[in-house]
Amino acid sequence: MATTEERARLSRETVVDGALALVDEEGLDRLTIRRLAQRLGVTPMALYWHFKNKEELQGALVNRLWSLVDTDVDPATPWHARLHVLMTSVVAVLRAHPSAAQLMMTADLDAAPYCYDSMEAALVLLAEGGFTPDQAAAISRYGLRTATMLAVRDPKMQPQMTAEEIAEARRRKRVMFETLSSDRYGHVIEAAPALAAIDQSDAEVALGIELFVAGVRALAPNG
């Protein structure tokens, strides 16, 4: 059983903090009640006092991630400017937490009520742009997929790979591009360093957000 001391120094927030740190450092596959208890220096029963199983803990973790998205945008700014801020915040959360995309895209929304804040914010501003509810819902879904693509590194790169392994993978990828036929793939060869990048630069991510928002604005009935 969990001791009184363990119960006193643990709260749901403390447990979620520990789970988020564990997942950030070791990957989602490493999140278990036993592993988290070891990290926090308590018995597994101390965690079961707050969460009845791993699924409930994972739901709280997803809710924490959605709570980090900034939906408090100045209503006096144009709707498309608010869309830009919202997209930027979602991408920032996804980039800061490597497992966030997997968690946020697959979680049971009933366990993550903060998700509805972001959803409502997106639908409100898209309605201001003149989109119908069906159109706004589709754009919101595509927006999350776009944010994920901008934030997530090359899917072939595993979270547990070392910096040396990542550098070697990038080198091999660059060599692959640079050794193509120069007559047929001249532009590919010229862009080889950028194409071989594992993570997108801040400038590339910013460009991606700009492209998404500009595309939505171009289609908006209210411009």
PDB file of C-alpha atoms in Angstrom:
ATOM      1  CA  MET A   1       0.000   0.000   0.000  1.00  0.00           C
ATOM      2  CA  ALA A   2       0.981   3.622  -0.453  1.00  0.00           C
ATOM      3  CA  THR A   3       2.341   5.149   2.706  1.00  0.00           C
ATOM      4  CA  THR A   4       0.898   8.292   4.247  1.00  0.00           C
ATOM      5  CA  GLU A   5       4.148  10.094   3.433  1.00  0.00           C
ATOM      6  CA  GLU A   6       3.913   9.115  -0.237  1.00  0.00           C
ATOM      7  CA  ARG A   7       0.327  10.313  -0.449  1.00  0.00           C
ATOM      8  CA  ALA A   8       1.257  13.601   1.176  1.00  0.00           C
ATOM      9  CA  ARG A   9       4.055  14.454  -1.258  1.00  0.00           C
ATOM     10  CA  LEU A  10       2.275  13.262  -4.386  1.00  0.00           C
ATOM     11  CA  SER A  11      -0.635  14.925  -6.128  1.00  0.00           C
ATOM     12  CA  ARG A  12      -2.254  14.286  -9.494  1.00  0.00           C
ATOM     13  CA  GLU A  13      -0.322  17.263 -10.833  1.00  0.00           C
ATOM     14  CA  THR A  14       2.973  15.909  -9.524  1.00  0.00           C
ATOM     15  CA  VAL A  15       2.312  12.526 -11.094  1.00  0.00           C
ATOM     16  CA  VAL A  16       1.419  14.094 -14.456  1.00  0.00           C
ATOM     17  CA  ASP A  17       4.546  16.273 -14.272  1.00  0.00           C
ATOM     18  CA  GLY A  18       6.620  13.143 -13.773  1.00  0.00           C
ATOM     19  CA  ALA A  19       4.848  11.280 -16.563  1.00  0.00           C
ATOM     20  CA  LEU A  20       5.423  14.133 -19.003  1.00  0.00           C
ATOM     21  CA  ALA A  21       9.119  14.302 -18.129  1.00  0.00           C
ATOM     22  CA  LEU A  22       9.446  10.535 -18.504  1.00  0.00           C
ATOM     23  CA  VAL A  23       7.734  10.486 -21.887  1.00  0.00           C
ATOM     24  CA  ASP A  24       9.776  13.460 -23.124  1.00  0.00           C
ATOM     25  CA  GLU A  25      13.049  11.785 -22.183  1.00  0.00           C
ATOM     26  CA  GLU A  26      12.387   8.106 -22.885  1.00  0.00           C
ATOM     27  CA  GLY A  27       9.400   7.918 -25.229  1.00  0.00           C
ATOM     28  CA  LEU A  28       5.775   6.944 -24.824  1.00  0.00           C
ATOM     29  CA  ASP A  29       6.529   3.220 -24.914  1.00  0.00           C
ATOM     30  CA  ARG A  30       8.434   3.559 -21.642  1.00  0.00           C
ATOM     31  CA  LEU A  31       5.462   4.980 -19.739  1.00  0.00           C
ATOM     32  CA  THR A  32       4.279   2.393 -17.232  1.00  0.00           C
ATOM     33  CA  ILE A  33       3.019   2.767 -13.690  1.00  0.00           C
ATOM     34  CA  ARG A  34       6.028   0.817 -12.390  1.00  0.00           C
ATOM     35  CA  ARG A  35       8.573   2.841 -14.375  1.00  0.00           C
ATOM     36  CA  LEU A  36       7.006   6.137 -13.313  1.00  0.00           C
ATOM     37  CA  ALA A  37       6.918   5.039  -9.667  1.00  0.00           C
ATOM     38  CA  GLN A  38      10.643   4.290  -9.838  1.00  0.00           C
ATOM     39  CA  ARG A  39      11.291   7.718 -11.296  1.00  0.00           C
ATOM     40  CA  LEU A  40       9.276   9.438  -8.574  1.00  0.00           C
ATOM     41  CA  GLY A  41      10.777   7.282  -5.819  1.00  0.00           C
ATOM     42  CA  VAL A  42       7.477   5.839  -4.610  1.00  0.00           C
ATOM     43  CA  THR A  43       5.673   2.509  -4.701  1.00  0.00           C
ATOM     44  CA  PRO A  44       3.310   1.801  -7.641  1.00  0.00           C
ATOM     45  CA  MET A  45       0.406   1.825  -5.175  1.00  0.00           C
ATOM     46  CA  ALA A  46       1.113   5.505  -4.504  1.00  0.00           C
ATOM     47  CA  LEU A  47       0.291   6.221  -8.148  1.00  0.00           C
ATOM     48  CA  TYR A  48      -2.785   3.993  -8.162  1.00  0.00           C
ATOM     49  CA  TRP A  49      -4.079   6.223  -5.374  1.00  0.00           C
ATOM     50  CA  HIS A  50      -4.408   8.969  -8.034  1.00  0.00           C
ATOM     51  CA  PHE A  51      -4.898   6.994 -11.261  1.00  0.00           C
ATOM     52  CA  LYS A  52      -6.563   3.603 -11.432  1.00  0.00           C
ATOM     53  CA  ASN A  53      -4.589   2.490 -14.499  1.00  0.00           C
ATOM     54  CA  LYS A  54      -2.153   3.598 -17.193  1.00  0.00           C
ATOM     55  CA  GLU A  55      -4.968   4.619 -19.538  1.00  0.00           C
ATOM     56  CA  GLU A  56      -6.354   7.092 -17.014  1.00  0.00           C
ATOM     57  CA  LEU A  57      -2.866   8.506 -16.439  1.00  0.00           C
ATOM     58  CA  GLN A  58      -2.331   8.832 -20.174  1.00  0.00           C
ATOM     59  CA  GLY A  59      -5.627  10.698 -20.507  1.00  0.00           C
ATOM     60  CA  ALA A  60      -4.478  13.184 -17.863  1.00  0.00           C
ATOM     61  CA  LEU A  61      -1.200  13.549 -19.725  1.00  0.00           C
ATOM     62  CA  VAL A  62      -3.021  14.398 -22.956  1.00  0.00           C
ATOM     63  CA  ASN A  63      -5.138  16.908 -21.086  1.00  0.00           C
ATOM     64  CA  ARG A  64      -1.969  18.539 -19.740  1.00  0.00           C
ATOM     65  CA  LEU A  65      -0.561  18.836 -23.261  1.00  0.00           C
ATOM     66  CA  TRP A  66      -3.729  20.465 -24.586  1.00  0.00           C
ATOM     67  CA  SER A  67      -3.716  22.860 -21.627  1.00  0.00           C
ATOM     68  CA  LEU A  68      -0.362  24.185 -22.866  1.00  0.00           C
ATOM     69  CA  VAL A  69      -1.933  25.468 -26.089  1.00  0.00           C
ATOM     70  CA  ASP A  70      -2.533  29.214 -25.866  1.00  0.00           C
ATOM     71  CA  THR A  71      -6.156  29.953 -26.795  1.00  0.00           C
ATOM     72  CA  ASP A  72      -6.249  33.362 -25.104  1.00  0.00           C
ATOM     73  CA  VAL A  73      -5.876  35.463 -28.243  1.00  0.00           C
ATOM     74  CA  ASP A  74      -6.787  39.150 -28.519  1.00  0.00           C
ATOM     75  CA  PRO A  75     -10.326  39.198 -30.012  1.00  0.00           C
ATOM     76  CA  ALA A  76      -9.611  42.627 -31.509  1.00  0.00           C
ATOM     77  CA  THR A  77      -7.135  41.143 -33.983  1.00  0.00           C
ATOM     78  CA  PRO A  78      -8.318  39.772 -37.362  1.00  0.00           C
ATOM     79  CA  TRP A  79      -9.476  36.161 -37.379  1.00  0.00           C
ATOM     80  CA  HIS A  80      -6.620  35.030 -39.604  1.00  0.00           C
ATOM     81  CA  ALA A  81      -4.057  36.613 -37.251  1.00  0.00           C
ATOM     82  CA  ARG A  82      -5.606  34.652 -34.376  1.00  0.00           C
ATOM     83  CA  LEU A  83      -5.450  31.494 -36.477  1.00  0.00           C
ATOM     84  CA  HIS A  84      -1.736  32.123 -36.914  1.00  0.00           C
ATOM     85  CA  VAL A  85      -1.242  32.497 -33.154  1.00  0.00           C
ATOM     86  CA  LEU A  86      -3.231  29.334 -32.434  1.00  0.00           C
ATOM     87  CA  MET A  87      -1.334  27.292 -35.026  1.00  0.00           C
ATOM     88  CA  THR A  88       1.980  28.608 -33.715  1.00  0.00           C
ATOM     89  CA  SER A  89       1.077  27.581 -30.171  1.00  0.00           C
ATOM     90  CA  VAL A  90      -0.018  24.075 -31.205  1.00  0.00           C
ATOM     91  CA  VAL A  91       3.194  23.566 -33.175  1.00  0.00           C
ATOM     92  CA  ALA A  92       5.266  24.832 -30.248  1.00  0.00           C
ATOM     93  CA  VAL A  93       3.692  22.279 -27.887  1.00  0.00           C
ATOM     94  CA  LEU A  94       4.222  19.477 -30.390  1.00  0.00           C
ATOM     95  CA  ARG A  95       7.865  20.443 -30.946  1.00  0.00           C
ATOM     96  CA  ALA A  96       8.588  20.737 -27.225  1.00  0.00           C
ATOM     97  CA  HIS A  97       7.194  17.278 -26.429  1.00  0.00           C
ATOM     98  CA  PRO A  98       8.223  14.538 -28.894  1.00  0.00           C
ATOM     99  CA  SER A  99       5.367  12.178 -28.010  1.00  0.00           C
ATOM    100  CA  ALA A 100       2.705  14.881 -27.975  1.00  0.00           C
ATOM    101  CA  ALA A 101       1.572  14.270 -31.550  1.00  0.00           C
ATOM    102  CA  GLN A 102       0.891  10.595 -30.933  1.00  0.00           C
ATOM    103  CA  LEU A 103      -0.913  11.352 -27.698  1.00  0.00           C
ATOM    104  CA  MET A 104      -2.960  14.316 -28.908  1.00  0.00           C
ATOM    105  CA  MET A 105      -4.020  12.699 -32.188  1.00  0.00           C
ATOM    106  CA  THR A 106      -5.166   9.381 -30.717  1.00  0.00           C
ATOM    107  CA  ALA A 107      -6.508  10.152 -27.255  1.00  0.00           C
ATOM    108  CA  ASP A 108     -10.073   9.780 -26.056  1.00  0.00           C
ATOM    109  CA  LEU A 109     -11.261  13.398 -25.990  1.00  0.00           C
ATOM    110  CA  ASP A 110     -13.504  12.733 -22.986  1.00  0.00           C
ATOM    111  CA  ALA A 111     -10.325  12.354 -20.944  1.00  0.00           C
ATOM    112  CA  ALA A 112      -8.872  15.625 -22.256  1.00  0.00           C
ATOM    113  CA  PRO A 113     -11.422  18.441 -21.841  1.00  0.00           C
ATOM    114  CA  TYR A 114      -8.770  21.093 -22.572  1.00  0.00           C
ATOM    115  CA  CYS A 115      -8.897  19.851 -26.156  1.00  0.00           C
ATOM    116  CA  TYR A 116     -12.331  21.438 -26.465  1.00  0.00           C
ATOM    117  CA  ASP A 117     -10.882  24.862 -25.649  1.00  0.00           C
ATOM    118  CA  SER A 118      -8.591  24.684 -28.669  1.00  0.00           C
ATOM    119  CA  MET A 119     -11.364  23.231 -30.801  1.00  0.00           C
ATOM    120  CA  GLU A 120     -13.777  25.983 -29.834  1.00  0.00           C
ATOM    121  CA  ALA A 121     -11.177  28.690 -30.425  1.00  0.00           C
ATOM    122  CA  ALA A 122     -10.442  27.371 -33.908  1.00  0.00           C
ATOM    123  CA  LEU A 123     -14.096  26.998 -34.880  1.00  0.00           C
ATOM    124  CA  VAL A 124     -14.976  30.476 -33.606  1.00  0.00           C
ATOM    125  CA  LEU A 125     -12.345  32.242 -35.655  1.00  0.00           C
ATOM    126  CA  LEU A 126     -13.067  30.152 -38.764  1.00  0.00           C
ATOM    127  CA  ALA A 127     -16.738  31.070 -38.418  1.00  0.00           C
ATOM    128  CA  GLU A 128     -15.643  34.704 -38.405  1.00  0.00           C
ATOM    129  CA  GLY A 129     -13.858  33.972 -41.662  1.00  0.00           C
ATOM    130  CA  GLY A 130     -17.185  32.930 -43.131  1.00  0.00           C
ATOM    131  CA  PHE A 131     -16.750  29.163 -43.168  1.00  0.00           C
ATOM    132  CA  THR A 132     -19.694  26.859 -42.489  1.00  0.00           C
ATOM    133  CA  PRO A 133     -19.497  24.525 -39.475  1.00  0.00           C
ATOM    134  CA  ASP A 134     -18.681  21.582 -41.747  1.00  0.00           C
ATOM    135  CA  GLN A 135     -15.950  23.530 -43.510  1.00  0.00           C
ATOM    136  CA  ALA A 136     -14.536  24.828 -40.242  1.00  0.00           C
ATOM    137  CA  ALA A 137     -14.422  21.301 -38.779  1.00  0.00           C
ATOM    138  CA  ALA A 138     -12.550  20.000 -41.831  1.00  0.00           C
ATOM    139  CA  ILE A 139     -10.070  22.891 -41.734  1.00  0.00           C
ATOM    140  CA  SER A 140      -9.495  22.343 -38.008  1.00  0.00           C
ATOM    141  CA  ARG A 141      -8.699  18.668 -38.553  1.00  0.00           C
ATOM    142  CA  TYR A 142      -6.361  19.503 -41.403  1.00  0.00           C
ATOM    143  CA  GLY A 143      -4.773  22.218 -39.281  1.00  0.00           C
ATOM    144  CA  LEU A 144      -3.867  19.689 -36.584  1.00  0.00           C
ATOM    145  CA  ARG A 145      -2.405  17.345 -39.189  1.00  0.00           C
ATOM    146  CA  THR A 146      -0.407  20.224 -40.639  1.00  0.00           C
ATOM    147  CA  ALA A 147       0.872  21.229 -37.199  1.00  0.00           C
ATOM    148  CA  THR A 148       1.937  17.635 -36.606  1.00  0.00           C
ATOM    149  CA  MET A 149       3.816  17.474 -39.911  1.00  0.00           C
ATOM    150  CA  LEU A 150       5.605  20.729 -39.075  1.00  0.00           C
ATOM    151  CA  ALA A 151       6.599  19.551 -35.614  1.00  0.00           C
ATOM    152  CA  VAL A 152       7.508  15.896 -35.984  1.00  0.00           C
ATOM    153  CA  ARG A 153      10.964  14.901 -37.182  1.00  0.00           C
ATOM    154  CA  ASP A 154      11.569  12.345 -39.909  1.00  0.00           C
ATOM    155  CA  PRO A 155       9.428   9.334 -38.849  1.00  0.00           C
ATOM    156  CA  LYS A 156      12.352   7.029 -39.647  1.00  0.00           C
ATOM    157  CA  MET A 157      14.304   8.618 -36.786  1.00  0.00           C
ATOM    158  CA  GLN A 158      13.501   6.809 -33.547  1.00  0.00           C
ATOM    159  CA  PRO A 159      13.309   8.806 -30.266  1.00  0.00           C
ATOM    160  CA  GLN A 160      16.015   6.678 -28.648  1.00  0.00           C
ATOM    161  CA  MET A 161      18.585   7.407 -31.379  1.00  0.00           C
ATOM    162  CA  THR A 162      21.711   9.191 -30.180  1.00  0.00           C
ATOM    163  CA  ALA A 163      22.952  12.478 -31.613  1.00  0.00           C
ATOM    164  CA  GLU A 164      25.711  10.549 -33.408  1.00  0.00           C
ATOM    165  CA  GLU A 165      23.214   8.142 -34.976  1.00  0.00           C
ATOM    166  CA  ILE A 166      21.022  11.010 -36.120  1.00  0.00           C
ATOM    167  CA  ALA A 167      24.002  12.825 -37.624  1.00  0.00           C
ATOM    168  CA  GLU A 168      25.049   9.673 -39.474  1.00  0.00           C
ATOM    169  CA  ALA A 169      21.520   9.141 -40.796  1.00  0.00           C
ATOM    170  CA  ARG A 170      21.454  12.722 -42.046  1.00  0.00           C
ATOM    171  CA  ARG A 171      24.875  12.292 -43.689  1.00  0.00           C
ATOM    172  CA  ARG A 172      23.756   9.148 -45.531  1.00  0.00           C
ATOM    173  CA  LYS A 173      20.583  10.855 -46.683  1.00  0.00           C
ATOM    174  CA  ARG A 174      22.552  13.827 -48.014  1.00  0.00           C
ATOM    175  CA  VAL A 175      24.994  11.568 -49.855  1.00  0.00           C
ATOM    176  CA  MET A 176      22.055   9.734 -51.413  1.00  0.00           C
ATOM    177  CA  PHE A 177      20.739  13.005 -52.868  1.00  0.00           C
ATOM    178  CA  GLU A 178      24.139  14.336 -53.914  1.00  0.00           C
ATOM    179  CA  THR A 179      25.046  11.202 -55.877  1.00  0.00           C
ATOM    180  CA  LEU A 180      21.982  11.314 -58.105  1.00  0.00           C
ATOM    181  CA  SER A 181      22.326  12.090 -61.800  1.00  0.00           C
ATOM    182  CA  SER A 182      23.160  15.796 -62.114  1.00  0.00           C
ATOM    183  CA  ASP A 183      21.578  15.911 -65.579  1.00  0.00           C
ATOM    184  CA  ARG A 184      18.227  14.675 -64.316  1.00  0.00           C
ATOM    185  CA  TYR A 185      18.123  15.842 -60.691  1.00  0.00           C
ATOM    186  CA  GLY A 186      20.137  19.058 -60.592  1.00  0.00           C
ATOM    187  CA  HIS A 187      17.736  20.885 -58.290  1.00  0.00           C
ATOM    188  CA  VAL A 188      17.530  17.914 -55.910  1.00  0.00           C
ATOM    189  CA  ILE A 189      21.310  17.894 -55.627  1.00  0.00           C
ATOM    190  CA  GLU A 190      21.401  21.641 -55.014  1.00  0.00           C
ATOM    191  CA  ALA A 191      18.847  21.293 -52.213  1.00  0.00           C
ATOM    192  CA  ALA A 192      20.476  18.172 -50.739  1.00  0.00           C
ATOM    193  CA  PRO A 193      21.537  19.747 -47.393  1.00  0.00           C
ATOM    194  CA  ALA A 194      18.025  21.019 -46.727  1.00  0.00           C
ATOM    195  CA  LEU A 195      16.335  17.844 -47.964  1.00  0.00           C
ATOM    196  CA  ALA A 196      18.550  15.747 -45.690  1.00  0.00           C
ATOM    197  CA  ALA A 197      17.606  17.704 -42.569  1.00  0.00           C
ATOM    198  CA  ILE A 198      16.039  15.564 -39.857  1.00  0.00           C
ATOM    199  CA  ASP A 199      14.297  18.383 -38.008  1.00  0.00           C
ATOM    200  CA  GLN A 200      12.808  21.419 -39.666  1.00  0.00           C
ATOM    201  CA  SER A 201      14.401  24.745 -38.765  1.00  0.00           C
ATOM    202  CA  ASP A 202      12.470  27.471 -36.997  1.00  0.00           C
ATOM    203  CA  ALA A 203      12.325  29.370 -40.297  1.00  0.00           C
ATOM    204  CA  GLU A 204      10.884  26.366 -42.126  1.00  0.00           C
ATOM    205  CA  VAL A 205       8.268  25.829 -39.426  1.00  0.00           C
ATOM    206  CA  ALA A 206       7.299  29.509 -39.541  1.00  0.00           C
ATOM    207  CA  LEU A 207       6.980  29.280 -43.321  1.00  0.00           C
ATOM    208  CA  GLY A 208       4.750  26.242 -43.006  1.00  0.00           C
ATOM    209  CA  ILE A 209       2.421  28.068 -40.627  1.00  0.00           C
ATOM    210  CA  GLU A 210       2.349  31.089 -42.949  1.00  0.00           C
ATOM    211  CA  LEU A 211       1.457  28.866 -45.911  1.00  0.00           C
ATOM    212  CA  PHE A 212      -1.364  27.169 -44.020  1.00  0.00           C
ATOM    213  CA  VAL A 213      -2.889  30.422 -42.762  1.00  0.00           C
ATOM    214  CA  ALA A 214      -2.530  32.100 -46.160  1.00  0.00           C
ATOM    215  CA  GLY A 215      -4.264  29.174 -47.811  1.00  0.00           C
ATOM    216  CA  VAL A 216      -7.162  29.238 -45.367  1.00  0.00           C
ATOM    217  CA  ARG A 217      -7.489  32.999 -45.717  1.00  0.00           C
ATOM    218  CA  ALA A 218      -7.509  32.737 -49.523  1.00  0.00           C
ATOM    219  CA  LEU A 219     -10.491  30.370 -49.342  1.00  0.00           C
ATOM    220  CA  ALA A 220     -12.392  32.318 -46.671  1.00  0.00           C
ATOM    221  CA  PRO A 221     -15.642  33.969 -47.792  1.00  0.00           C
ATOM    222  CA  ASN A 222     -14.889  36.904 -45.483  1.00  0.00           C
ATOM    223  CA  GLY A 223     -11.228  37.130 -46.462  1.00  0.00           C
TER     224      GLY A 223
END
